[in-house]
Amino acid sequence: MLELTDLDVRYGAVRALRGLSLTVAEGEIVALLGNNGAGKSTALAAISGLVRPSAGRIVLDGREVTGASPPAMVAAGVVHVPEGRRIFSTLTVRENLQLGGYLVRDGAELERRIARVYDLLPRLAERRDQQGGTLSGGEQQMLAIGRGLVAGPRLLMLDEPSMGLAPLIVTAVMDVIRDINAAGTTVLLVEQNAKAALRIAHRGHVLDQGAVTLHAPAAELAADPRVIEAYLGA
């Protein structure tokens, strides 16, 4: 579904991605692991069109989309749920979900998508008239994911969905991501909690200084002494 080839991204003199190459096949959960500053979030920003690569190619379904705009990528089925949730705190849960469907012109289809989110995340249905800023951290993360789902992604990119959440809530969020994937959505997951990510992923890529240094099936990465030492603990 997605192929990055020799991707470079620069922020001024800083080279954030250095020849990054990776693939995501339809139906997979692929985890991007690495320390802060490794280039994980920049990779998602480049794919979604938020930053323009200085070199390399991004190919989606066999068609080059390098440098495409964020709305064009959403229209192509690529949806980015950013780090930090970034919900609209003064709007209700329902209003946040409606904004996720800003490209959906059919009102009945938008309502069907919101109803599917409520089925998947019943806590959001219970809170539908509550302001987003009054939700718990875990509920806000669910809302951010739900808003992304309303856009109708074929590829859902999630940036640090477990950040700041208690361990039990992290487990619940990861279970939701696995359910989303089981229902047919491909997932590219950026996550510092390597243990949680590898529990649900099919494959993983370890990034360091903007390039892939290790990639393998998730179970192999979870058992790799280098990954254990760097990300999983002894």
PDB file of C-alpha atoms in Angstrom:
ATOM      1  CA  MET A   1       0.000   0.000   0.000  1.00  0.00           C
ATOM      2  CA  LEU A   2       2.732   2.479   0.998  1.00  0.00           C
ATOM      3  CA  GLU A   3       6.388   2.653   0.004  1.00  0.00           C
ATOM      4  CA  LEU A   4       8.978   5.217   1.099  1.00  0.00           C
ATOM      5  CA  THR A   5      12.236   5.222  -0.842  1.00  0.00           C
ATOM      6  CA  ASP A   6      15.364   7.154   0.169  1.00  0.00           C
ATOM      7  CA  LEU A   7      13.300   9.865   1.852  1.00  0.00           C
ATOM      8  CA  ASP A   8      15.116  12.955   3.144  1.00  0.00           C
ATOM      9  CA  VAL A   9      13.514  15.749   5.169  1.00  0.00           C
ATOM     10  CA  ARG A  10      15.368  18.826   6.387  1.00  0.00           C
ATOM     11  CA  TYR A  11      14.412  21.491   8.894  1.00  0.00           C
ATOM     12  CA  GLY A  12      16.884  24.170   7.907  1.00  0.00           C
ATOM     13  CA  ALA A  13      20.338  22.730   8.520  1.00  0.00           C
ATOM     14  CA  VAL A  14      18.932  19.742  10.442  1.00  0.00           C
ATOM     15  CA  ARG A  15      18.505  16.559   8.412  1.00  0.00           C
ATOM     16  CA  ALA A  16      15.590  14.834  10.164  1.00  0.00           C
ATOM     17  CA  LEU A  17      15.232  11.923   7.729  1.00  0.00           C
ATOM     18  CA  ARG A  18      18.282  10.411   6.035  1.00  0.00           C
ATOM     19  CA  GLY A  19      17.382   8.128   3.171  1.00  0.00           C
ATOM     20  CA  LEU A  20      14.428   6.533   4.961  1.00  0.00           C
ATOM     21  CA  SER A  21      13.033   3.492   3.148  1.00  0.00           C
ATOM     22  CA  LEU A  22      10.186   1.274   4.360  1.00  0.00           C
ATOM     23  CA  THR A  23       6.983  -0.394   3.224  1.00  0.00           C
ATOM     24  CA  VAL A  24       3.516  -0.929   4.646  1.00  0.00           C
ATOM     25  CA  ALA A  25       1.372  -3.676   3.137  1.00  0.00           C
ATOM     26  CA  GLU A  26      -2.409  -3.561   3.058  1.00  0.00           C
ATOM     27  CA  GLY A  27      -3.909  -5.042   6.222  1.00  0.00           C
ATOM     28  CA  GLU A  28      -0.819  -4.682   8.397  1.00  0.00           C
ATOM     29  CA  ILE A  29      -0.048  -2.887  11.612  1.00  0.00           C
ATOM     30  CA  VAL A  30       3.494  -1.584  11.188  1.00  0.00           C
ATOM     31  CA  ALA A  31       5.237  -0.011  14.179  1.00  0.00           C
ATOM     32  CA  LEU A  32       7.907   2.692  13.955  1.00  0.00           C
ATOM     33  CA  LEU A  33      10.123   2.560  17.034  1.00  0.00           C
ATOM     34  CA  GLY A  34      12.981   4.754  18.171  1.00  0.00           C
ATOM     35  CA  ASN A  35      14.108   7.338  20.676  1.00  0.00           C
ATOM     36  CA  ASN A  36      13.045  10.981  20.674  1.00  0.00           C
ATOM     37  CA  GLY A  37      14.502  12.726  17.633  1.00  0.00           C
ATOM     38  CA  ALA A  38      14.846   9.518  15.614  1.00  0.00           C
ATOM     39  CA  GLY A  39      12.570  10.855  12.864  1.00  0.00           C
ATOM     40  CA  LYS A  40       9.389   8.888  13.568  1.00  0.00           C
ATOM     41  CA  SER A  41       6.997  11.847  13.684  1.00  0.00           C
ATOM     42  CA  THR A  42       8.737  13.493  10.740  1.00  0.00           C
ATOM     43  CA  ALA A  43       8.108  10.352   8.685  1.00  0.00           C
ATOM     44  CA  LEU A  44       4.365  10.615   9.343  1.00  0.00           C
ATOM     45  CA  ALA A  45       4.394  14.353   8.620  1.00  0.00           C
ATOM     46  CA  ALA A  46       6.092  13.712   5.267  1.00  0.00           C
ATOM     47  CA  ILE A  47       3.590  11.014   4.317  1.00  0.00           C
ATOM     48  CA  SER A  48       0.591  13.189   5.249  1.00  0.00           C
ATOM     49  CA  GLY A  49       1.948  16.217   3.391  1.00  0.00           C
ATOM     50  CA  LEU A  50       2.664  18.406   6.417  1.00  0.00           C
ATOM     51  CA  VAL A  51       6.346  18.654   5.459  1.00  0.00           C
ATOM     52  CA  ARG A  52       7.881  18.404   1.992  1.00  0.00           C
ATOM     53  CA  PRO A  53      10.745  15.943   1.466  1.00  0.00           C
ATOM     54  CA  SER A  54      13.956  17.327   0.010  1.00  0.00           C
ATOM     55  CA  ALA A  55      14.663  13.989  -1.705  1.00  0.00           C
ATOM     56  CA  GLY A  56      13.145  10.556  -2.159  1.00  0.00           C
ATOM     57  CA  ARG A  57       9.730   9.195  -3.113  1.00  0.00           C
ATOM     58  CA  ILE A  58       6.429   8.373  -1.418  1.00  0.00           C
ATOM     59  CA  VAL A  59       4.275   5.914  -3.344  1.00  0.00           C
ATOM     60  CA  LEU A  60       0.692   5.040  -2.363  1.00  0.00           C
ATOM     61  CA  ASP A  61      -1.079   2.191  -4.169  1.00  0.00           C
ATOM     62  CA  GLY A  62       1.522   2.365  -6.934  1.00  0.00           C
ATOM     63  CA  ARG A  63       1.063   6.120  -7.501  1.00  0.00           C
ATOM     64  CA  GLU A  64       3.671   8.683  -6.489  1.00  0.00           C
ATOM     65  CA  VAL A  65       2.281  11.174  -3.966  1.00  0.00           C
ATOM     66  CA  THR A  66       5.512  12.866  -2.874  1.00  0.00           C
ATOM     67  CA  GLY A  67       4.702  16.445  -1.864  1.00  0.00           C
ATOM     68  CA  ALA A  68       0.919  16.024  -2.118  1.00  0.00           C
ATOM     69  CA  SER A  69      -1.131  18.341   0.089  1.00  0.00           C
ATOM     70  CA  PRO A  70      -2.692  17.144   3.379  1.00  0.00           C
ATOM     71  CA  PRO A  71      -6.264  17.391   1.987  1.00  0.00           C
ATOM     72  CA  ALA A  72      -5.207  15.357  -1.056  1.00  0.00           C
ATOM     73  CA  MET A  73      -3.742  12.665   1.178  1.00  0.00           C
ATOM     74  CA  VAL A  74      -6.905  12.533   3.304  1.00  0.00           C
ATOM     75  CA  ALA A  75      -8.954  12.237   0.109  1.00  0.00           C
ATOM     76  CA  ALA A  76      -6.662   9.352  -0.912  1.00  0.00           C
ATOM     77  CA  GLY A  77      -7.478   7.572   2.353  1.00  0.00           C
ATOM     78  CA  VAL A  78      -4.423   8.477   4.460  1.00  0.00           C
ATOM     79  CA  VAL A  79      -5.371   9.921   7.856  1.00  0.00           C
ATOM     80  CA  HIS A  80      -2.891  11.200  10.445  1.00  0.00           C
ATOM     81  CA  VAL A  81      -3.811  11.268  14.155  1.00  0.00           C
ATOM     82  CA  PRO A  82      -1.128  13.575  15.586  1.00  0.00           C
ATOM     83  CA  GLU A  83       0.863  13.391  18.770  1.00  0.00           C
ATOM     84  CA  GLY A  84      -0.788  15.188  21.687  1.00  0.00           C
ATOM     85  CA  ARG A  85      -4.379  14.408  20.574  1.00  0.00           C
ATOM     86  CA  ARG A  86      -5.093  18.014  19.471  1.00  0.00           C
ATOM     87  CA  ILE A  87      -8.821  17.763  19.945  1.00  0.00           C
ATOM     88  CA  PHE A  88     -10.947  20.916  19.969  1.00  0.00           C
ATOM     89  CA  SER A  89     -11.385  21.321  23.720  1.00  0.00           C
ATOM     90  CA  THR A  90     -14.332  23.760  23.624  1.00  0.00           C
ATOM     91  CA  LEU A  91     -16.318  21.673  21.134  1.00  0.00           C
ATOM     92  CA  THR A  92     -18.398  18.658  22.077  1.00  0.00           C
ATOM     93  CA  VAL A  93     -17.403  15.091  21.329  1.00  0.00           C
ATOM     94  CA  ARG A  94     -19.919  14.990  18.494  1.00  0.00           C
ATOM     95  CA  GLU A  95     -18.662  18.275  17.026  1.00  0.00           C
ATOM     96  CA  ASN A  96     -15.079  16.971  17.107  1.00  0.00           C
ATOM     97  CA  LEU A  97     -16.186  13.856  15.244  1.00  0.00           C
ATOM     98  CA  GLN A  98     -18.085  15.932  12.683  1.00  0.00           C
ATOM     99  CA  LEU A  99     -14.919  17.895  11.940  1.00  0.00           C
ATOM    100  CA  GLY A 100     -13.161  14.631  11.157  1.00  0.00           C
ATOM    101  CA  GLY A 101     -15.540  14.291   8.221  1.00  0.00           C
ATOM    102  CA  TYR A 102     -14.907  17.699   6.661  1.00  0.00           C
ATOM    103  CA  LEU A 103     -14.392  16.104   3.223  1.00  0.00           C
ATOM    104  CA  VAL A 104     -17.595  14.015   3.500  1.00  0.00           C
ATOM    105  CA  ARG A 105     -20.260  15.778   1.447  1.00  0.00           C
ATOM    106  CA  ASP A 106     -23.058  13.261   2.094  1.00  0.00           C
ATOM    107  CA  GLY A 107     -24.703  14.067   5.442  1.00  0.00           C
ATOM    108  CA  ALA A 108     -26.198  10.593   5.798  1.00  0.00           C
ATOM    109  CA  GLU A 109     -22.793   8.990   5.196  1.00  0.00           C
ATOM    110  CA  LEU A 110     -21.232  11.260   7.821  1.00  0.00           C
ATOM    111  CA  GLU A 111     -23.859  10.154  10.346  1.00  0.00           C
ATOM    112  CA  ARG A 112     -23.190   6.493   9.506  1.00  0.00           C
ATOM    113  CA  ARG A 113     -19.473   6.988  10.115  1.00  0.00           C
ATOM    114  CA  ILE A 114     -20.071   8.709  13.440  1.00  0.00           C
ATOM    115  CA  ALA A 115     -22.429   5.894  14.457  1.00  0.00           C
ATOM    116  CA  ARG A 116     -19.697   3.335  13.650  1.00  0.00           C
ATOM    117  CA  VAL A 117     -17.282   5.246  15.868  1.00  0.00           C
ATOM    118  CA  TYR A 118     -19.835   5.191  18.679  1.00  0.00           C
ATOM    119  CA  ASP A 119     -20.202   1.428  18.233  1.00  0.00           C
ATOM    120  CA  LEU A 120     -16.430   0.939  18.398  1.00  0.00           C
ATOM    121  CA  LEU A 121     -15.911   3.441  21.226  1.00  0.00           C
ATOM    122  CA  PRO A 122     -19.097   3.435  23.332  1.00  0.00           C
ATOM    123  CA  ARG A 123     -17.620   5.820  25.899  1.00  0.00           C
ATOM    124  CA  LEU A 124     -17.687   8.523  23.217  1.00  0.00           C
ATOM    125  CA  ALA A 125     -21.390   7.852  22.666  1.00  0.00           C
ATOM    126  CA  GLU A 126     -21.964   8.352  26.387  1.00  0.00           C
ATOM    127  CA  ARG A 127     -20.016  11.647  26.244  1.00  0.00           C
ATOM    128  CA  ARG A 128     -21.300  12.893  22.877  1.00  0.00           C
ATOM    129  CA  ASP A 129     -22.600  16.223  24.257  1.00  0.00           C
ATOM    130  CA  GLN A 130     -19.658  16.815  26.604  1.00  0.00           C
ATOM    131  CA  GLN A 131     -16.903  19.296  25.779  1.00  0.00           C
ATOM    132  CA  GLY A 132     -13.721  17.583  24.621  1.00  0.00           C
ATOM    133  CA  GLY A 133     -11.571  19.415  27.146  1.00  0.00           C
ATOM    134  CA  THR A 134     -13.492  17.870  30.053  1.00  0.00           C
ATOM    135  CA  LEU A 135     -12.699  14.287  29.024  1.00  0.00           C
ATOM    136  CA  SER A 136     -10.020  12.191  30.710  1.00  0.00           C
ATOM    137  CA  GLY A 137      -6.710  11.693  28.921  1.00  0.00           C
ATOM    138  CA  GLY A 138      -7.699   8.252  27.706  1.00  0.00           C
ATOM    139  CA  GLU A 139     -11.083   9.491  26.491  1.00  0.00           C
ATOM    140  CA  GLN A 140      -9.403  12.355  24.623  1.00  0.00           C
ATOM    141  CA  GLN A 141      -7.119   9.872  22.894  1.00  0.00           C
ATOM    142  CA  MET A 142     -10.116   7.767  21.910  1.00  0.00           C
ATOM    143  CA  LEU A 143     -11.768  10.920  20.569  1.00  0.00           C
ATOM    144  CA  ALA A 144      -8.686  11.760  18.501  1.00  0.00           C
ATOM    145  CA  ILE A 145      -8.715   8.245  17.036  1.00  0.00           C
ATOM    146  CA  GLY A 146     -12.473   8.399  16.457  1.00  0.00           C
ATOM    147  CA  ARG A 147     -12.160  11.739  14.670  1.00  0.00           C
ATOM    148  CA  GLY A 148      -9.580  10.153  12.387  1.00  0.00           C
ATOM    149  CA  LEU A 149     -11.856   7.212  11.664  1.00  0.00           C
ATOM    150  CA  VAL A 150     -14.698   9.494  10.567  1.00  0.00           C
ATOM    151  CA  ALA A 151     -12.473  10.577   7.667  1.00  0.00           C
ATOM    152  CA  GLY A 152     -12.697   6.998   6.372  1.00  0.00           C
ATOM    153  CA  PRO A 153      -9.030   6.002   6.294  1.00  0.00           C
ATOM    154  CA  ARG A 154      -7.584   3.080   4.401  1.00  0.00           C
ATOM    155  CA  LEU A 155      -4.272   3.869   6.107  1.00  0.00           C
ATOM    156  CA  LEU A 156      -4.493   5.252   9.652  1.00  0.00           C
ATOM    157  CA  MET A 157      -1.274   6.801  10.989  1.00  0.00           C
ATOM    158  CA  LEU A 158      -1.103   7.185  14.768  1.00  0.00           C
ATOM    159  CA  ASP A 159       1.589   9.261  16.480  1.00  0.00           C
ATOM    160  CA  GLU A 160       2.306   8.273  20.104  1.00  0.00           C
ATOM    161  CA  PRO A 161      -1.259   7.257  21.071  1.00  0.00           C
ATOM    162  CA  SER A 162      -0.127   5.958  24.488  1.00  0.00           C
ATOM    163  CA  MET A 163       1.636   9.162  25.543  1.00  0.00           C
ATOM    164  CA  GLY A 164       0.749  10.245  29.083  1.00  0.00           C
ATOM    165  CA  LEU A 165      -1.712   7.423  29.712  1.00  0.00           C
ATOM    166  CA  ALA A 166      -1.856   4.995  32.632  1.00  0.00           C
ATOM    167  CA  PRO A 167      -0.848   1.389  31.816  1.00  0.00           C
ATOM    168  CA  LEU A 168      -4.407   0.047  31.886  1.00  0.00           C
ATOM    169  CA  ILE A 169      -5.550   2.791  29.502  1.00  0.00           C
ATOM    170  CA  VAL A 170      -2.593   2.086  27.211  1.00  0.00           C
ATOM    171  CA  THR A 171      -3.752  -1.513  26.949  1.00  0.00           C
ATOM    172  CA  ALA A 172      -7.284  -0.361  26.113  1.00  0.00           C
ATOM    173  CA  VAL A 173      -6.017   2.019  23.409  1.00  0.00           C
ATOM    174  CA  MET A 174      -3.847  -0.690  21.841  1.00  0.00           C
ATOM    175  CA  ASP A 175      -6.777  -3.102  21.852  1.00  0.00           C
ATOM    176  CA  VAL A 176      -8.866  -0.500  19.999  1.00  0.00           C
ATOM    177  CA  ILE A 177      -6.095  -0.093  17.404  1.00  0.00           C
ATOM    178  CA  ARG A 178      -6.019  -3.850  16.908  1.00  0.00           C
ATOM    179  CA  ASP A 179      -9.820  -3.893  16.492  1.00  0.00           C
ATOM    180  CA  ILE A 180      -9.608  -1.098  13.898  1.00  0.00           C
ATOM    181  CA  ASN A 181      -7.038  -3.117  11.980  1.00  0.00           C
ATOM    182  CA  ALA A 182      -9.102  -6.302  12.221  1.00  0.00           C
ATOM    183  CA  ALA A 183     -12.004  -4.395  10.664  1.00  0.00           C
ATOM    184  CA  GLY A 184      -9.892  -3.689   7.582  1.00  0.00           C
ATOM    185  CA  THR A 185      -7.870  -0.522   8.193  1.00  0.00           C
ATOM    186  CA  THR A 186      -4.100  -0.607   7.689  1.00  0.00           C
ATOM    187  CA  VAL A 187      -2.186   1.067  10.545  1.00  0.00           C
ATOM    188  CA  LEU A 188       1.195   2.806  10.723  1.00  0.00           C
ATOM    189  CA  LEU A 189       1.936   3.262  14.420  1.00  0.00           C
ATOM    190  CA  VAL A 190       4.596   5.556  15.881  1.00  0.00           C
ATOM    191  CA  GLU A 191       5.100   4.588  19.500  1.00  0.00           C
ATOM    192  CA  GLN A 192       7.764   4.997  22.155  1.00  0.00           C
ATOM    193  CA  ASN A 193       6.138   2.278  24.238  1.00  0.00           C
ATOM    194  CA  ALA A 194       7.815  -0.478  22.242  1.00  0.00           C
ATOM    195  CA  LYS A 195       6.372  -3.281  24.349  1.00  0.00           C
ATOM    196  CA  ALA A 196       2.789  -2.133  23.730  1.00  0.00           C
ATOM    197  CA  ALA A 197       3.402  -1.510  20.031  1.00  0.00           C
ATOM    198  CA  LEU A 198       5.067  -4.855  19.355  1.00  0.00           C
ATOM    199  CA  ARG A 199       2.250  -6.657  21.159  1.00  0.00           C
ATOM    200  CA  ILE A 200      -0.199  -5.669  18.404  1.00  0.00           C
ATOM    201  CA  ALA A 201       2.029  -4.998  15.356  1.00  0.00           C
ATOM    202  CA  HIS A 202       2.773  -7.409  12.536  1.00  0.00           C
ATOM    203  CA  ARG A 203       6.130  -5.829  11.678  1.00  0.00           C
ATOM    204  CA  GLY A 204       8.348  -3.112  13.072  1.00  0.00           C
ATOM    205  CA  HIS A 205      11.043  -0.706  11.945  1.00  0.00           C
ATOM    206  CA  VAL A 206      13.558   0.788  14.366  1.00  0.00           C
ATOM    207  CA  LEU A 207      14.644   4.307  13.415  1.00  0.00           C
ATOM    208  CA  ASP A 208      17.815   6.069  14.505  1.00  0.00           C
ATOM    209  CA  GLN A 209      18.959   9.464  13.276  1.00  0.00           C
ATOM    210  CA  GLY A 210      16.380   9.471  10.497  1.00  0.00           C
ATOM    211  CA  ALA A 211      17.057   6.052   8.978  1.00  0.00           C
ATOM    212  CA  VAL A 212      15.910   2.461   9.523  1.00  0.00           C
ATOM    213  CA  THR A 213      18.535   0.516  11.435  1.00  0.00           C
ATOM    214  CA  LEU A 214      16.526  -2.645  12.076  1.00  0.00           C
ATOM    215  CA  HIS A 215      13.333  -4.161  10.705  1.00  0.00           C
ATOM    216  CA  ALA A 216      11.680  -7.524  11.266  1.00  0.00           C
ATOM    217  CA  PRO A 217       8.402  -9.196  12.232  1.00  0.00           C
ATOM    218  CA  ALA A 218       7.202  -7.843  15.574  1.00  0.00           C
ATOM    219  CA  ALA A 219       7.809 -11.076  17.453  1.00  0.00           C
ATOM    220  CA  GLU A 220      11.427 -11.160  16.277  1.00  0.00           C
ATOM    221  CA  LEU A 221      12.006  -7.547  17.297  1.00  0.00           C
ATOM    222  CA  ALA A 222      10.494  -8.205  20.726  1.00  0.00           C
ATOM    223  CA  ALA A 223      13.029 -11.016  21.204  1.00  0.00           C
ATOM    224  CA  ASP A 224      16.015  -9.161  19.727  1.00  0.00           C
ATOM    225  CA  PRO A 225      18.627  -8.397  22.431  1.00  0.00           C
ATOM    226  CA  ARG A 226      19.334  -4.984  20.870  1.00  0.00           C
ATOM    227  CA  VAL A 227      15.675  -3.997  21.063  1.00  0.00           C
ATOM    228  CA  ILE A 228      15.313  -5.402  24.556  1.00  0.00           C
ATOM    229  CA  GLU A 229      18.301  -3.431  25.801  1.00  0.00           C
ATOM    230  CA  ALA A 230      17.356  -0.176  24.090  1.00  0.00           C
ATOM    231  CA  TYR A 231      13.563  -0.123  24.369  1.00  0.00           C
ATOM    232  CA  LEU A 232      12.107  -2.957  26.422  1.00  0.00           C
ATOM    233  CA  GLY A 233      14.336  -3.083  29.491  1.00  0.00           C
ATOM    234  CA  ALA A 234      16.314  -6.054  30.713  1.00  0.00           C
TER     235      ALA A 234
END
